[in-house]
Rosetta silent file (secondary structure, phi, psi, omega in degrees, C-alpha in Angstrom):
SEQUENCE: MTDLTLKDALIAIESEAGIELPLGFNRLPLAERFSEVLALLKSNICPRKTEISKRADSEEVSLAVCLTDVLITHYTGIPAPVSTVSRHIAKIGLEKFCNTPESLLEAGVE
SCORE:     score description
SCORE:     0.000 S_00000001
   1 L     0.000  140.923  156.613    6.861  -14.073    7.208 S_00000001
   2 L  -100.848  164.085 -176.480    4.560  -14.492    5.248 S_00000001
   3 H   -44.698  -76.967 -163.396    0.854  -11.893    4.729 S_00000001
   4 H   -43.165  -38.533  179.037   -0.728  -15.146    5.772 S_00000001
   5 H   -80.138  -44.894  178.904    1.544  -15.871    8.868 S_00000001
   6 H   -63.837  -27.675  158.495    1.485  -12.282    9.734 S_00000001
   7 H   -40.774  -49.882 -155.140   -2.297  -11.891    9.652 S_00000001
   8 H   -61.660  -53.136 -172.350   -2.711  -14.859   11.560 S_00000001
   9 H   -66.589  -26.121 -176.648   -0.387  -13.440   14.454 S_00000001
  10 H   -88.505   -5.497  167.938   -1.939  -10.145   14.306 S_00000001
  11 H   -71.995  -33.502 -170.330   -5.456  -12.166   14.638 S_00000001
  12 H   -63.379  -51.419 -144.412   -4.126  -14.187   17.707 S_00000001
  13 H   -70.884  -19.837  174.994   -2.516  -10.906   19.376 S_00000001
  14 H   -79.238  -28.023  169.369   -6.151   -9.042   18.851 S_00000001
  15 H   -52.651  -66.661  172.468   -8.059  -12.220   20.302 S_00000001
  16 H   -38.469  -71.140 -148.232   -5.668  -12.737   23.321 S_00000001
  17 L  -107.421   21.784  166.133   -5.673   -9.634   24.675 S_00000001
  18 L    59.607   38.389  178.817   -9.340   -8.643   23.653 S_00000001
  19 L   -97.089  129.611 -159.951   -8.632   -5.670   21.491 S_00000001
  20 L  -115.096  102.322 -174.159  -11.796   -4.805   19.666 S_00000001
  21 L   -99.264  165.158 -170.098  -10.782   -2.115   16.583 S_00000001
  22 L   -65.485  143.865  171.277  -13.061   -0.168   15.153 S_00000001
  23 L   -46.584  145.690 -179.840  -15.404   -1.685   11.695 S_00000001
  24 L    97.498  -28.024  172.228  -12.623   -1.204    9.040 S_00000001
  25 L   -51.004  -49.969 -175.272   -9.990   -1.961   10.551 S_00000001
  26 L   -65.133    4.126 -162.668   -9.697   -5.235    9.239 S_00000001
  27 L  -105.403  -19.024 -171.821   -9.658   -3.595    5.796 S_00000001
  28 L   -58.246  154.911  143.420   -6.168   -1.797    6.802 S_00000001
  29 L   -47.512  141.421 -160.612   -2.866   -2.711    5.414 S_00000001
  30 H   -75.355  -31.842  154.640   -1.551   -4.913    7.716 S_00000001
  31 H   -41.608  -65.868  162.843    1.219   -2.825    8.856 S_00000001
  32 H   -51.730  -26.243  133.381   -0.915   -0.361    9.629 S_00000001
  33 H   -70.816  -35.129  142.986   -3.004   -2.454   11.716 S_00000001
  34 H   -21.798  -97.525  174.063    0.073   -3.742   13.637 S_00000001
  35 H     3.077  -67.352 -168.921    0.548   -0.089   14.329 S_00000001
  36 H   -62.655  -52.760  157.543   -2.917    0.405   15.853 S_00000001
  37 H   -20.435  -48.604 -147.732   -2.572   -2.795   17.699 S_00000001
  38 H  -103.413  -20.418  174.877    0.958   -2.277   19.000 S_00000001
  39 H   -89.882   -8.118  172.785   -0.213    1.438   20.177 S_00000001
  40 H   -89.930  -29.127 -164.993   -3.082   -0.068   22.182 S_00000001
  41 H   -77.447  -40.264 -159.218   -1.220   -2.829   24.055 S_00000001
  42 L   -85.557   17.449  166.870    1.446   -0.309   24.885 S_00000001
  43 L  -107.234   -4.020 -176.879   -1.167    2.233   26.457 S_00000001
  44 L  -111.543  -23.150 -156.500   -2.504   -0.572   28.204 S_00000001
  45 L  -109.617  -37.931 -161.207    0.752   -2.626   29.330 S_00000001
  46 L   -96.898   -3.798  154.505    3.751   -0.008   29.748 S_00000001
  47 L   -59.584  -35.885 -164.628    1.709    2.521   32.538 S_00000001
  48 L   -85.915   -5.411 -155.635    1.685   -0.716   34.380 S_00000001
  49 H   -50.317  -48.104 -176.113    5.339   -1.588   33.651 S_00000001
  50 H   -70.266  -31.330  168.218    6.578   -1.161   37.404 S_00000001
  51 H   -46.772  -51.252  159.227    3.552   -3.004   38.556 S_00000001
  52 H   -46.525  -66.928  161.950    4.665   -5.878   36.641 S_00000001
  53 H   -37.758  -54.184  154.692    8.209   -5.911   37.084 S_00000001
  54 H   -70.773  -22.509  174.364    7.528   -6.537   40.957 S_00000001
  55 H   -71.625  -60.346 -173.578    4.774   -8.782   40.690 S_00000001
  56 H   -36.799  -37.813  178.151    7.377  -10.692   38.295 S_00000001
  57 L  -110.628   30.825  155.656    9.727  -10.527   41.142 S_00000001
  58 L   -60.886  176.363 -169.104    7.554  -11.356   44.009 S_00000001
  59 H   -88.392  -38.414  173.629    8.001  -14.150   45.996 S_00000001
  60 H   -61.325  -41.598  175.869    5.133  -15.814   45.124 S_00000001
  61 H   -68.149  -50.107 -167.179    6.149  -16.073   40.904 S_00000001
  62 H   -51.231  -75.823 -165.499    9.692  -16.778   42.504 S_00000001
  63 H   -22.083  -40.296 -171.596    8.104  -19.831   44.311 S_00000001
  64 H   -75.553  -40.282  163.476    5.781  -21.003   40.964 S_00000001
  65 H   -28.861  -87.765 -156.022    9.287  -20.316   38.915 S_00000001
  66 H   -60.180  -54.358  159.634   11.127  -22.564   40.620 S_00000001
  67 H   -16.669  -72.448  171.435    8.261  -25.445   41.180 S_00000001
  68 H   -41.067  -47.979  168.060    7.968  -25.040   37.703 S_00000001
  69 H   -68.864  -42.655 -162.080   11.765  -25.707   36.419 S_00000001
  70 H   -71.867  -24.943 -171.411   11.981  -28.643   38.868 S_00000001
  71 H   -84.007  -28.277  172.409    8.517  -30.564   37.281 S_00000001
  72 H   -58.002  -71.881 -175.405    9.978  -29.235   33.378 S_00000001
  73 H   -45.699  -42.337  178.533   13.249  -30.751   34.551 S_00000001
  74 H   -71.253  -39.985  174.173   11.743  -33.723   35.873 S_00000001
  75 H  -122.893   32.021  161.492    9.163  -34.998   33.707 S_00000001
  76 H  -135.318  -15.400 -157.877   11.247  -33.705   30.207 S_00000001
  77 L    33.164   57.268 -174.003   14.636  -33.827   31.175 S_00000001
  78 L   -83.645  134.841 -166.813   15.629  -30.576   30.005 S_00000001
  79 L   -92.078  -44.170 -166.750   18.600  -29.689   32.388 S_00000001
  80 L   -56.832  143.102 -176.648   17.857  -25.408   31.605 S_00000001
  81 L   -72.491   75.583 -150.661   15.961  -23.474   34.229 S_00000001
  82 H   -92.682  -25.952 -176.390   13.094  -22.981   31.176 S_00000001
  83 H  -100.351   -5.550  160.770   10.701  -20.596   33.226 S_00000001
  84 H   -47.575  -73.453 -169.416   13.665  -18.937   34.791 S_00000001
  85 H   -56.496  -55.717 -177.874   15.069  -18.282   31.646 S_00000001
  86 H   -77.795  -23.040  145.265   11.766  -17.274   29.986 S_00000001
  87 H   -46.420  -56.060  161.560   11.147  -14.812   33.266 S_00000001
  88 H   -51.852  -58.463  177.528   14.372  -12.635   32.462 S_00000001
  89 H   -82.762   13.437  159.660   13.469  -12.735   28.853 S_00000001
  90 H  -101.670  -14.290  171.423    9.868  -11.428   29.378 S_00000001
  91 H   -86.146  -40.378 -164.744   11.183   -8.453   31.883 S_00000001
  92 H   -64.087  -21.031 -165.912   13.861   -7.619   29.379 S_00000001
  93 H   -97.523  -28.568  179.144   11.151   -7.653   26.341 S_00000001
  94 H   -65.020  -49.982 -174.173    8.689   -5.691   28.570 S_00000001
  95 H   -63.814  -29.290 -175.495   11.340   -2.863   29.008 S_00000001
  96 H   -94.990  -42.849  147.433   12.042   -3.051   25.317 S_00000001
  97 H   -12.883  -81.104 -178.071    8.680   -3.444   24.564 S_00000001
  98 H   -53.187  -53.602 -179.831    7.666   -0.241   26.178 S_00000001
  99 H   -60.816  -40.175 -161.922   10.978    1.828   24.447 S_00000001
 100 L  -168.909   92.491  170.961   10.250    0.928   20.904 S_00000001
 101 H   -49.268  -63.985 -174.397    6.698   -1.411   20.392 S_00000001
 102 H   -42.415  -31.358 -166.728    7.754   -1.755   16.369 S_00000001
 103 H   -47.619  -32.636 -177.260   10.768   -4.171   18.021 S_00000001
 104 H   -78.187  -28.901  140.830    8.348   -6.861   18.086 S_00000001
 105 H   -52.361   23.203  178.987    8.241   -6.814   14.130 S_00000001
 106 L  -110.291   -5.337 -173.879   11.943   -7.003   13.622 S_00000001
 107 L   -83.719  -37.498 -160.010   11.819  -10.865   14.447 S_00000001
 108 L   -74.457  -34.012 -160.935    9.472  -11.345   11.553 S_00000001
 109 L   -87.147  131.725  179.369   11.496   -9.165    8.997 S_00000001
 110 L  -133.878    0.000    0.000   14.019  -10.902    6.812 S_00000001
């Protein structure tokens, strides 16, 4: 990943998560800024990990996932259960993120 791509990703994460870092943080090196953002995300998400996992396993979500799979397959012709796969990836990702939030950066390291 280039620095520009990394910076764009960081800005998107901050924006989507509603993270407002103190003034001057935008001048920090990207690695330090990512560390701060990851720490904030971890402190907000991980204490709710059990609640989030239970919600993902709820009947309402299961029905929504099933309907989404049917619609995606029907309209795109993709035979894979895209939403079901995404749901399982998200659950695995939540566990991994809460254990080592820095793992999000590994995908960008070449």
